[in-house]
Short mmCIF file of N, CA and C in Angstrom, two decimals:
data_model
loop_
_atom_site.label_atom_id
_atom_site.label_comp_id
_atom_site.label_asym_id
_atom_site.label_seq_id
_atom_site.Cartn_x
_atom_site.Cartn_y
_atom_site.Cartn_z
N MET N 1 1.09 -1.52 -0.01
CA MET N 1 -0.15 0.29 0.42
C MET N 1 0.42 1.28 0.08
N ASN N 2 0.48 2.42 -0.79
CA ASN N 2 1.59 3.35 -1.06
C ASN N 2 0.55 4.42 -1.31
N ARG N 3 0.86 5.50 -0.14
CA ARG N 3 -0.25 6.73 0.05
C ARG N 3 0.63 8.02 -0.43
N SER N 4 0.59 8.98 -0.78
CA SER N 4 1.29 10.14 -1.38
C SER N 4 0.35 11.22 -1.46
N VAL N 5 0.75 12.84 -1.13
CA VAL N 5 -0.09 13.61 -1.28
C VAL N 5 0.67 14.39 -1.84
N ASP N 6 0.05 15.28 -2.81
CA ASP N 6 0.88 16.83 -3.37
C ASP N 6 -0.27 17.71 -4.03
N PHE N 7 0.65 18.93 -4.47
CA PHE N 7 -0.38 19.43 -4.45
C PHE N 7 -0.84 19.27 -5.83
N VAL N 8 -1.41 19.98 -7.05
CA VAL N 8 -1.81 20.64 -8.38
C VAL N 8 -3.07 21.67 -8.68
N GLN N 9 -2.30 22.32 -9.62
CA GLN N 9 -3.08 23.63 -9.85
C GLN N 9 -4.32 23.57 -10.76
N ASN N 10 -5.40 24.10 -10.29
CA ASN N 10 -6.41 23.73 -10.39
C ASN N 10 -6.80 24.56 -11.84
N VAL N 11 -6.58 24.34 -12.74
CA VAL N 11 -6.38 25.21 -14.40
C VAL N 11 -7.72 26.10 -14.63
N ASN N 12 -8.99 25.57 -14.54
CA ASN N 12 -10.07 26.80 -14.30
C ASN N 12 -10.27 27.81 -13.47
N THR N 13 -9.76 27.23 -11.84
CA THR N 13 -10.00 28.04 -10.49
C THR N 13 -8.24 28.56 -10.41
N GLY N 14 -7.42 28.19 -10.59
CA GLY N 14 -6.77 28.74 -10.55
C GLY N 14 -5.72 28.88 -8.72
N SER N 15 -6.33 28.19 -7.95
CA SER N 15 -6.40 27.77 -7.24
C SER N 15 -5.48 25.91 -7.17
N THR N 16 -4.91 25.83 -5.95
CA THR N 16 -4.39 24.85 -5.56
C THR N 16 -4.76 23.88 -4.56
N ASP N 17 -4.97 22.95 -5.20
CA ASP N 17 -5.90 21.81 -4.52
C ASP N 17 -4.81 20.56 -3.91
N LYS N 18 -5.02 19.83 -2.90
CA LYS N 18 -4.02 18.55 -2.67
C LYS N 18 -5.39 17.93 -3.17
N ASN N 19 -4.05 17.20 -3.56
CA ASN N 19 -4.65 15.63 -3.80
C ASN N 19 -3.81 14.88 -3.61
N VAL N 20 -4.83 13.36 -3.43
CA VAL N 20 -4.14 12.73 -2.07
C VAL N 20 -4.15 11.21 -3.51
N THR N 21 -3.83 10.83 -3.76
CA THR N 21 -3.40 9.32 -3.86
C THR N 21 -2.79 8.06 -3.41
N THR N 22 -4.09 7.19 -3.06
CA THR N 22 -3.76 5.93 -2.66
C THR N 22 -3.75 4.60 -3.77
N THR N 23 -2.56 3.88 -3.96
CA THR N 23 -2.16 3.09 -4.44
C THR N 23 -2.06 1.79 -3.71
N THR N 24 -2.76 0.24 -3.71
CA THR N 24 -2.71 -0.45 -3.34
C THR N 24 -2.86 -1.98 -4.44
N GLY N 25 -1.91 -3.19 -3.57
CA GLY N 25 -2.58 -4.12 -4.34
C GLY N 25 -1.88 -5.29 -3.31
N TYR N 26 -3.10 -6.72 -4.02
CA TYR N 26 -3.45 -7.41 -3.03
C TYR N 26 -2.72 -8.87 -3.96
N GLY N 27 -2.32 -9.30 -3.32
CA GLY N 27 -1.78 -11.19 -4.52
C GLY N 27 -1.64 -12.29 -3.04
N THR N 28 -0.88 -12.84 -4.15
CA THR N 28 -0.99 -14.11 -3.71
C THR N 28 -0.47 -15.20 -4.32
N ARG N 29 0.98 -15.94 -3.93
CA ARG N 29 1.89 -16.41 -4.75
C ARG N 29 2.02 -18.01 -3.69
N VAL N 30 1.66 -19.17 -4.74
CA VAL N 30 1.74 -20.68 -4.75
C VAL N 30 3.49 -20.80 -5.29
N ASN N 31 4.55 -21.55 -4.79
CA ASN N 31 5.42 -21.66 -5.24
C ASN N 31 6.04 -23.59 -4.89
N ILE N 32 6.29 -24.56 -6.08
CA ILE N 32 5.91 -25.63 -6.03
C ILE N 32 7.22 -26.11 -6.60
N GLY N 33 8.34 -27.02 -5.83
CA GLY N 33 9.33 -27.50 -6.31
C GLY N 33 10.28 -28.86 -6.04
N GLN N 34 10.66 -29.38 -6.09
CA GLN N 34 11.05 -31.00 -6.24
C GLN N 34 12.30 -30.74 -6.53
N TYR N 35 13.58 -31.58 -5.74
CA TYR N 35 14.76 -31.21 -6.33
C TYR N 35 15.74 -33.03 -5.99
N ILE N 36 16.57 -33.29 -7.08
CA ILE N 36 16.91 -34.57 -6.41
C ILE N 36 18.35 -34.61 -6.61
N GLU N 37 19.82 -34.16 -6.06
CA GLU N 37 20.66 -33.80 -6.09
C GLU N 37 21.59 -35.19 -7.55
N ASN N 38 22.10 -34.77 -8.09
CA ASN N 38 22.41 -35.00 -9.64
C ASN N 38 21.74 -35.67 -10.06
N LYS N 39 20.52 -35.39 -10.12
CA LYS N 39 19.10 -35.84 -11.14
C LYS N 39 18.85 -34.50 -11.94
N TYR N 40 18.14 -34.23 -10.40
CA TYR N 40 16.61 -32.88 -11.38
C TYR N 40 16.69 -31.52 -10.59
N ASN N 41 15.73 -30.15 -10.66
CA ASN N 41 15.57 -29.24 -10.04
C ASN N 41 13.94 -29.35 -10.64
N PHE N 42 13.22 -28.95 -10.38
CA PHE N 42 12.07 -28.12 -10.85
C PHE N 42 11.67 -27.35 -9.40
N ASN N 43 10.76 -26.18 -10.00
CA ASN N 43 10.38 -25.07 -9.52
C ASN N 43 9.15 -24.92 -10.86
N ILE N 44 7.60 -24.23 -9.72
CA ILE N 44 7.21 -23.91 -10.71
C ILE N 44 6.28 -22.40 -9.25
N GLY N 45 6.18 -21.46 -9.60
CA GLY N 45 4.79 -21.07 -9.46
C GLY N 45 4.16 -19.92 -10.18
N PRO N 46 3.04 -19.86 -9.75
CA PRO N 46 2.17 -18.33 -10.16
C PRO N 46 1.76 -18.13 -9.22
N GLN N 47 1.43 -16.35 -8.95
CA GLN N 47 1.29 -15.29 -8.41
C GLN N 47 0.46 -14.11 -9.07
N PHE N 48 -0.79 -14.40 -8.14
CA PHE N 48 -2.44 -13.44 -8.84
C PHE N 48 -2.27 -11.92 -8.00
N THR N 49 -2.37 -10.65 -8.75
CA THR N 49 -2.26 -9.81 -7.83
C THR N 49 -3.70 -9.10 -8.71
N TYR N 50 -4.15 -8.19 -7.88
CA TYR N 50 -5.03 -7.58 -7.99
C TYR N 50 -4.47 -5.40 -7.32
N ASN N 51 -4.57 -4.50 -8.72
CA ASN N 51 -3.79 -3.88 -8.22
C ASN N 51 -4.82 -2.47 -8.36
N ARG N 52 -5.13 -1.31 -7.12
CA ARG N 52 -6.01 -0.33 -7.12
C ARG N 52 -5.09 0.90 -7.22
N SER N 53 -5.46 2.15 -8.17
CA SER N 53 -5.18 3.15 -7.91
C SER N 53 -5.99 4.16 -7.95
N LYS N 54 -6.12 5.43 -7.07
CA LYS N 54 -7.30 6.33 -7.29
C LYS N 54 -6.75 7.96 -5.79
N ALA N 55 -7.50 8.58 -7.25
CA ALA N 55 -6.68 9.92 -6.97
C ALA N 55 -7.82 10.69 -6.61
N SER N 56 -7.76 11.72 -5.00
CA SER N 56 -8.84 12.41 -5.19
C SER N 56 -8.87 13.44 -6.20
N VAL N 57 -8.40 14.00 -6.58
CA VAL N 57 -8.42 15.12 -7.98
C VAL N 57 -8.89 14.75 -9.22
N ASN N 58 -8.42 13.79 -9.60
CA ASN N 58 -8.08 14.02 -11.07
C ASN N 58 -8.05 12.18 -11.07
N THR N 59 -9.35 12.04 -11.47
CA THR N 59 -9.85 10.61 -11.32
C THR N 59 -9.14 9.98 -13.01
N ARG N 60 -9.44 10.55 -13.60
CA ARG N 60 -8.81 9.60 -15.01
C ARG N 60 -7.83 9.69 -14.58
N ALA N 61 -6.70 9.12 -13.52
CA ALA N 61 -5.48 8.35 -13.13
C ALA N 61 -5.67 7.56 -12.53
N ASN N 62 -6.86 7.34 -12.32
CA ASN N 62 -7.57 6.52 -11.58
C ASN N 62 -7.38 5.30 -12.70
N ALA N 63 -7.17 3.70 -11.78
CA ALA N 63 -6.67 2.83 -12.64
C ALA N 63 -7.13 1.18 -11.44
N GLU N 64 -7.82 0.33 -12.07
CA GLU N 64 -8.08 -0.92 -11.45
C GLU N 64 -7.71 -2.09 -12.36
N TYR N 65 -6.93 -2.97 -11.77
CA TYR N 65 -6.67 -4.51 -13.06
C TYR N 65 -5.84 -5.44 -12.08
N TRP N 66 -5.82 -6.48 -12.37
CA TRP N 66 -5.62 -7.81 -12.56
C TRP N 66 -5.03 -7.88 -12.91
N GLN N 67 -3.64 -8.60 -12.65
CA GLN N 67 -2.54 -9.39 -13.09
C GLN N 67 -1.79 -10.93 -12.31
N LEU N 68 -1.55 -11.22 -13.20
CA LEU N 68 -1.04 -12.77 -13.70
C LEU N 68 0.15 -12.97 -13.60
N GLN N 69 1.05 -13.55 -13.09
CA GLN N 69 2.83 -13.25 -12.92
C GLN N 69 3.05 -14.92 -12.77
N GLY N 70 3.61 -15.72 -14.12
CA GLY N 70 4.23 -17.63 -13.58
C GLY N 70 5.04 -17.28 -13.57
N TRP N 71 5.66 -18.62 -13.12
CA TRP N 71 7.11 -18.95 -13.80
C TRP N 71 7.63 -20.18 -13.47
N MET N 72 9.14 -21.14 -13.94
CA MET N 72 8.96 -22.36 -13.79
C MET N 72 10.62 -22.03 -14.35
N ASN N 73 10.98 -23.15 -13.74
CA ASN N 73 12.90 -23.37 -13.98
C ASN N 73 12.89 -25.23 -14.03
N ALA N 74 13.28 -25.84 -14.62
CA ALA N 74 13.78 -27.76 -14.72
C ALA N 74 15.55 -27.37 -14.83
N GLU N 75 15.95 -28.42 -14.05
CA GLU N 75 17.12 -28.42 -14.48
C GLU N 75 17.85 -29.97 -14.62
N ILE N 76 18.01 -30.60 -15.96
CA ILE N 76 18.50 -32.14 -15.65
C ILE N 76 19.33 -32.58 -16.21
N ASN N 77 20.02 -33.46 -15.41
CA ASN N 77 21.59 -34.09 -15.65
C ASN N 77 20.86 -35.23 -16.87
N PHE N 78 22.09 -35.34 -17.22
CA PHE N 78 21.80 -36.93 -17.99
C PHE N 78 23.45 -37.27 -18.42
N LEU N 79 23.42 -38.36 -18.72
CA LEU N 79 25.02 -39.07 -18.89
C LEU N 79 25.62 -38.70 -18.30
N LYS N 80 26.03 -38.12 -17.04
CA LYS N 80 27.00 -37.75 -16.34
C LYS N 80 27.72 -36.18 -15.90
N THR N 81 27.59 -36.17 -17.68
CA THR N 81 28.69 -35.07 -18.06
C THR N 81 27.82 -33.77 -18.93
N PHE N 82 26.29 -33.93 -18.79
CA PHE N 82 25.39 -33.15 -19.67
C PHE N 82 24.79 -32.27 -18.53
N ARG N 83 24.12 -31.45 -18.52
CA ARG N 83 22.71 -30.81 -17.80
C ARG N 83 22.34 -29.95 -18.94
N PHE N 84 20.86 -30.29 -18.69
CA PHE N 84 19.91 -29.47 -19.92
C PHE N 84 19.55 -28.82 -18.08
N GLY N 85 19.03 -27.15 -18.68
CA GLY N 85 17.70 -26.34 -18.08
C GLY N 85 17.27 -25.91 -19.18
N SER N 86 16.10 -25.07 -18.06
CA SER N 86 15.09 -24.07 -19.09
C SER N 86 14.63 -23.53 -17.70
N ASP N 87 14.20 -22.04 -17.89
CA ASP N 87 13.01 -21.59 -17.27
C ASP N 87 12.48 -20.56 -18.40
N ALA N 88 11.62 -20.04 -17.58
CA ALA N 88 10.23 -19.01 -18.34
C ALA N 88 9.67 -18.31 -17.30
N GLU N 89 8.67 -17.36 -17.81
CA GLU N 89 8.05 -16.12 -17.20
C GLU N 89 7.04 -15.78 -17.66
N VAL N 90 6.24 -15.98 -17.77
CA VAL N 90 4.68 -15.44 -18.37
C VAL N 90 4.14 -14.61 -17.10
N GLN N 91 3.81 -12.94 -18.08
CA GLN N 91 2.79 -11.86 -17.43
C GLN N 91 2.19 -11.69 -17.97
N LEU N 92 0.55 -11.57 -17.46
CA LEU N 92 -0.69 -11.68 -18.16
C LEU N 92 -1.30 -10.03 -17.38
N ARG N 93 -1.13 -9.07 -17.97
CA ARG N 93 -1.93 -7.84 -17.32
C ARG N 93 -3.71 -7.50 -18.22
N GLN N 94 -4.99 -7.16 -17.08
CA GLN N 94 -5.75 -6.53 -17.62
C GLN N 94 -6.08 -5.18 -18.53
N LYS N 95 -6.00 -5.60 -19.64
CA LYS N 95 -5.93 -4.27 -20.20
C LYS N 95 -6.38 -3.19 -20.54
N ASP N 96 -6.55 -2.24 -20.26
CA ASP N 96 -6.77 -0.64 -19.69
C ASP N 96 -7.51 -0.29 -21.44
N PRO N 97 -8.55 -0.06 -21.08
CA PRO N 97 -9.43 0.78 -22.16
C PRO N 97 -8.90 2.15 -23.32
N GLU N 98 -7.75 2.85 -22.21
CA GLU N 98 -7.17 3.98 -22.90
C GLU N 98 -6.18 3.85 -23.70
N LEU N 99 -5.38 2.76 -23.03
CA LEU N 99 -4.29 2.05 -23.64
C LEU N 99 -4.22 1.14 -24.53
N SER N 100 -3.39 0.84 -26.02
CA SER N 100 -3.78 0.42 -26.76
C SER N 100 -2.88 -0.84 -26.66
N GLN N 101 -1.12 -0.64 -26.21
CA GLN N 101 -0.67 -1.87 -26.58
C GLN N 101 -0.69 -2.79 -25.59
N ASN N 102 0.38 -4.13 -26.57
CA ASN N 102 0.08 -5.75 -25.51
C ASN N 102 0.39 -4.99 -24.28
N ASN N 103 0.32 -5.84 -23.52
CA ASN N 103 1.66 -5.75 -22.13
C ASN N 103 1.22 -7.39 -21.67
N ASN N 104 0.83 -8.16 -22.46
CA ASN N 104 1.45 -9.43 -22.13
C ASN N 104 2.90 -9.89 -23.00
N PHE N 105 3.47 -10.29 -22.14
CA PHE N 105 4.90 -11.12 -22.55
C PHE N 105 4.94 -12.39 -22.06
N THR N 106 5.48 -13.18 -22.96
CA THR N 106 6.84 -14.72 -22.30
C THR N 106 8.09 -14.87 -22.58
N ARG N 107 8.91 -14.64 -21.12
CA ARG N 107 10.22 -14.85 -21.54
C ARG N 107 10.65 -15.99 -21.44
N TRP N 108 11.49 -17.72 -22.45
CA TRP N 108 11.70 -18.02 -21.73
C TRP N 108 13.21 -17.75 -22.74
N ASN N 109 13.82 -18.99 -21.49
CA ASN N 109 15.35 -19.24 -22.40
C ASN N 109 15.97 -20.77 -21.88
N ALA N 110 17.04 -21.10 -22.15
CA ALA N 110 17.39 -22.49 -22.21
C ALA N 110 19.13 -22.64 -22.19
N TYR N 111 19.08 -24.22 -21.65
CA TYR N 111 20.78 -24.18 -21.63
C TYR N 111 20.75 -25.76 -22.54
N LEU N 112 22.43 -25.67 -22.19
CA LEU N 112 22.48 -27.38 -22.45
C LEU N 112 24.18 -26.77 -22.14
N GLU N 113 24.72 -27.71 -20.96
CA GLU N 113 25.52 -27.63 -21.18
C GLU N 113 26.62 -29.11 -20.89
N LYS N 114 27.71 -28.61 -20.80
CA LYS N 114 28.41 -30.13 -21.07
C LYS N 114 29.90 -29.57 -19.95
N SER N 115 30.47 -30.87 -19.55
CA SER N 115 31.21 -30.88 -18.58
C SER N 115 32.15 -31.68 -19.02
N PHE N 116 34.24 -31.25 -18.56
CA PHE N 116 35.03 -31.78 -18.96
C PHE N 116 36.02 -32.07 -17.71
N LEU N 117 37.13 -32.99 -18.30
CA LEU N 117 38.14 -33.00 -17.42
C LEU N 117 37.70 -32.87 -15.30
N LYS N 118 36.67 -33.64 -15.03
CA LYS N 118 36.09 -34.35 -14.10
C LYS N 118 35.30 -32.94 -13.03
N ASN N 119 34.58 -32.56 -14.10
CA ASN N 119 33.76 -31.13 -14.18
C ASN N 119 34.61 -29.43 -13.48
N GLU N 120 36.32 -30.01 -14.31
CA GLU N 120 36.30 -28.41 -14.02
C GLU N 120 36.53 -27.48 -15.25
N LEU N 121 35.85 -27.70 -16.07
CA LEU N 121 35.69 -27.31 -17.65
C LEU N 121 34.19 -27.17 -17.89
N GLN N 122 33.35 -26.46 -18.18
CA GLN N 122 32.01 -26.15 -18.63
C GLN N 122 31.85 -25.11 -19.97
N LEU N 123 31.42 -26.32 -20.71
CA LEU N 123 30.78 -25.13 -22.29
C LEU N 123 29.65 -25.36 -22.21
N THR N 124 28.95 -24.29 -22.49
CA THR N 124 27.46 -24.08 -22.06
C THR N 124 26.96 -23.46 -23.28
N PHE N 125 26.25 -23.43 -24.12
CA PHE N 125 25.21 -22.89 -25.10
C PHE N 125 23.71 -22.60 -24.15
N THR N 126 23.23 -21.36 -24.91
CA THR N 126 21.97 -20.67 -24.23
C THR N 126 21.31 -19.99 -24.73
N VAL N 127 20.04 -19.66 -25.50
CA VAL N 127 19.73 -19.14 -26.10
C VAL N 127 18.25 -18.80 -25.12
N TYR N 128 18.16 -17.12 -25.04
CA TYR N 128 17.62 -16.27 -24.47
C TYR N 128 17.01 -15.53 -25.28
N ASP N 129 15.24 -15.65 -24.40
CA ASP N 129 14.04 -14.81 -25.07
C ASP N 129 14.18 -15.58 -26.21
N ILE N 130 13.93 -17.44 -26.45
CA ILE N 130 13.32 -17.88 -27.46
C ILE N 130 12.28 -18.25 -27.99
N LEU N 131 11.32 -16.72 -27.49
CA LEU N 131 9.82 -16.63 -28.30
C LEU N 131 10.19 -15.19 -29.16
N ASN N 132 10.86 -14.36 -28.70
CA ASN N 132 11.19 -12.85 -28.83
C ASN N 132 10.20 -12.22 -28.33
N GLN N 133 10.32 -12.21 -27.63
CA GLN N 133 8.46 -11.19 -26.81
C GLN N 133 9.56 -10.02 -25.51
N ASN N 134 10.31 -10.47 -25.57
CA ASN N 134 11.13 -9.59 -24.17
C ASN N 134 11.19 -8.55 -24.33
N GLN N 135 10.41 -7.98 -23.46
CA GLN N 135 9.81 -6.47 -23.63
C GLN N 135 10.69 -5.52 -21.78
N GLY N 136 10.77 -4.49 -22.43
CA GLY N 136 10.71 -3.32 -20.77
C GLY N 136 9.58 -2.67 -21.01
N TYR N 137 9.09 -2.84 -19.30
CA TYR N 137 7.22 -2.93 -19.32
C TYR N 137 6.91 -2.12 -18.03
N GLN N 138 6.52 -1.34 -17.97
CA GLN N 138 6.49 -0.22 -16.04
C GLN N 138 5.04 -0.02 -16.52
N ARG N 139 4.01 -0.25 -15.38
CA ARG N 139 2.78 0.56 -15.09
C ARG N 139 3.17 1.83 -13.75
N SER N 140 2.47 2.88 -13.76
CA SER N 140 2.50 4.02 -12.90
C SER N 140 1.86 4.82 -12.85
N PHE N 141 1.72 5.57 -11.83
CA PHE N 141 0.49 5.68 -10.92
C PHE N 141 0.89 6.73 -10.44
N ASN N 142 0.20 8.54 -10.86
CA ASN N 142 0.40 9.77 -10.33
C ASN N 142 -1.03 10.24 -10.18
N SER N 143 -0.40 11.81 -9.62
CA SER N 143 -1.62 12.90 -9.07
C SER N 143 -2.72 13.01 -10.74
N ILE N 144 -1.57 12.88 -12.12
CA ILE N 144 -2.05 13.58 -12.79
C ILE N 144 -2.49 12.88 -14.10
N SER N 145 -1.76 10.87 -13.79
CA SER N 145 -1.90 10.28 -14.81
C SER N 145 -1.45 8.88 -14.52
N PHE N 146 -2.46 7.81 -15.39
CA PHE N 146 -1.71 6.03 -15.29
C PHE N 146 -0.47 6.59 -16.56
N THR N 147 0.23 5.67 -16.65
CA THR N 147 0.88 5.66 -17.70
C THR N 147 1.77 4.08 -18.15
N GLU N 148 1.40 3.27 -18.73
CA GLU N 148 2.55 2.79 -19.54
C GLU N 148 3.71 2.88 -20.12
N THR N 149 4.62 2.15 -19.50
CA THR N 149 6.32 3.27 -20.67
C THR N 149 6.21 1.53 -21.11
N PHE N 150 7.33 1.06 -22.12
CA PHE N 150 7.99 0.44 -22.95
C PHE N 150 9.34 0.91 -23.21
N ASN N 151 10.36 -0.10 -22.66
CA ASN N 151 11.27 0.01 -23.21
C ASN N 151 12.22 -0.74 -24.03
N ASN N 152 13.09 -0.11 -24.88
CA ASN N 152 13.74 -1.05 -25.90
C ASN N 152 14.83 -2.16 -24.92
N THR N 153 14.63 -2.97 -25.40
CA THR N 153 15.37 -4.54 -24.64
C THR N 153 16.53 -5.29 -25.41
N LEU N 154 17.22 -5.75 -24.94
CA LEU N 154 17.96 -6.90 -25.67
C LEU N 154 16.84 -8.22 -25.39
N GLN N 155 16.55 -8.29 -27.25
CA GLN N 155 15.63 -10.01 -26.90
C GLN N 155 16.23 -10.76 -27.86
N ARG N 156 16.24 -12.12 -28.36
CA ARG N 156 16.46 -12.85 -28.75
C ARG N 156 18.18 -13.57 -28.85
N PHE N 157 18.83 -13.54 -28.02
CA PHE N 157 20.00 -14.17 -28.46
C PHE N 157 20.56 -15.50 -27.60
N TRP N 158 21.57 -15.63 -28.34
CA TRP N 158 22.14 -16.87 -27.97
C TRP N 158 23.71 -16.02 -27.47
N GLN N 159 24.17 -17.54 -26.01
CA GLN N 159 25.56 -17.26 -25.72
C GLN N 159 26.28 -18.40 -25.96
N LEU N 160 27.91 -18.90 -25.94
CA LEU N 160 28.55 -19.43 -25.59
C LEU N 160 29.28 -19.38 -25.12
N ARG N 161 29.27 -19.97 -23.48
CA ARG N 161 30.02 -19.53 -22.47
C ARG N 161 31.51 -20.92 -22.02
N LEU N 162 32.34 -21.07 -21.78
CA LEU N 162 33.31 -21.50 -21.83
C LEU N 162 33.76 -21.06 -19.84
N THR N 163 33.29 -22.07 -19.01
CA THR N 163 34.07 -21.85 -17.98
C THR N 163 35.01 -23.12 -17.37
N TRP N 164 36.06 -22.38 -16.48
CA TRP N 164 37.01 -22.93 -16.00
C TRP N 164 37.23 -22.91 -14.83
N ASN N 165 37.27 -24.09 -14.29
CA ASN N 165 37.42 -23.81 -12.29
C ASN N 165 38.37 -24.42 -12.28
N PHE N 166 39.34 -23.48 -12.00
CA PHE N 166 40.95 -23.76 -11.60
C PHE N 166 41.82 -24.18 -10.21
N SER N 167 40.46 -23.96 -9.38
CA SER N 167 40.83 -23.92 -7.96
C SER N 167 40.35 -26.02 -7.89
N LYS N 168 41.73 -26.16 -6.70
CA LYS N 168 41.84 -27.71 -6.73
C LYS N 168 40.89 -28.46 -6.07
N ASN N 169 40.11 -29.32 -7.39
CA ASN N 169 39.39 -30.58 -6.98
C ASN N 169 38.07 -29.25 -6.27
N GLY N 170 37.83 -28.81 -7.29
CA GLY N 170 36.76 -27.95 -6.92
C GLY N 170 36.23 -26.90 -5.75
N LYS N 171 37.56 -27.21 -4.73
CA LYS N 171 37.04 -26.96 -3.05
C LYS N 171 37.94 -25.24 -2.91
N PRO N 172 37.67 -24.17 -2.27
CA PRO N 172 38.07 -23.29 -2.41
C PRO N 172 39.22 -23.56 -1.93
N VAL N 173 40.74 -22.32 -2.05
CA VAL N 173 41.83 -22.81 -1.76
C VAL N 173 42.27 -21.90 -0.35
N SER N 174 42.31 -22.84 1.08
CA SER N 174 41.81 -22.02 1.81
C SER N 174 43.61 -21.26 2.25
N GLY N 175 42.80 -20.30 3.76
CA GLY N 175 43.71 -19.51 4.10
C GLY N 175 43.46 -18.24 3.11
N PHE N 176 42.16 -18.36 2.59
CA PHE N 176 41.54 -16.39 2.48
C PHE N 176 40.41 -16.75 3.42
#
């Protein structure tokens, strides 16, 4: 819950009016997961939120909407030296009739990793934003407006990474 007080000038009368904006969000989240060492790791969790913003002076800046966010990640080890992993996040928001752009998106990433030299060296191939829907998005409320902002973001790309763990047997060096 957030409450802000500011003063806005009334264009018709020239007077300064006190404006109180109250923003609330109510939600719930559930997480389910299972982990078995050296075999797999799996997590999933939906979150439902209801948001409301109300201004005392400019009622056009008022907003009420629901939002559903879901996420999952999974990791599977196989053939002793391979690991496959994937994660996804889905965001769905109730559309505002005054704003026309789609503000729902899914971000999905996946990777395949191969270990060498007793796990001292890992070669990983990752693809980010497989569905090419990554977008910077924000809704904001204040005394005079309800706005949606879209930012340019890095969309679908891939990465090849080589990681070398050069500590002795994968254990930290003592004395630090």
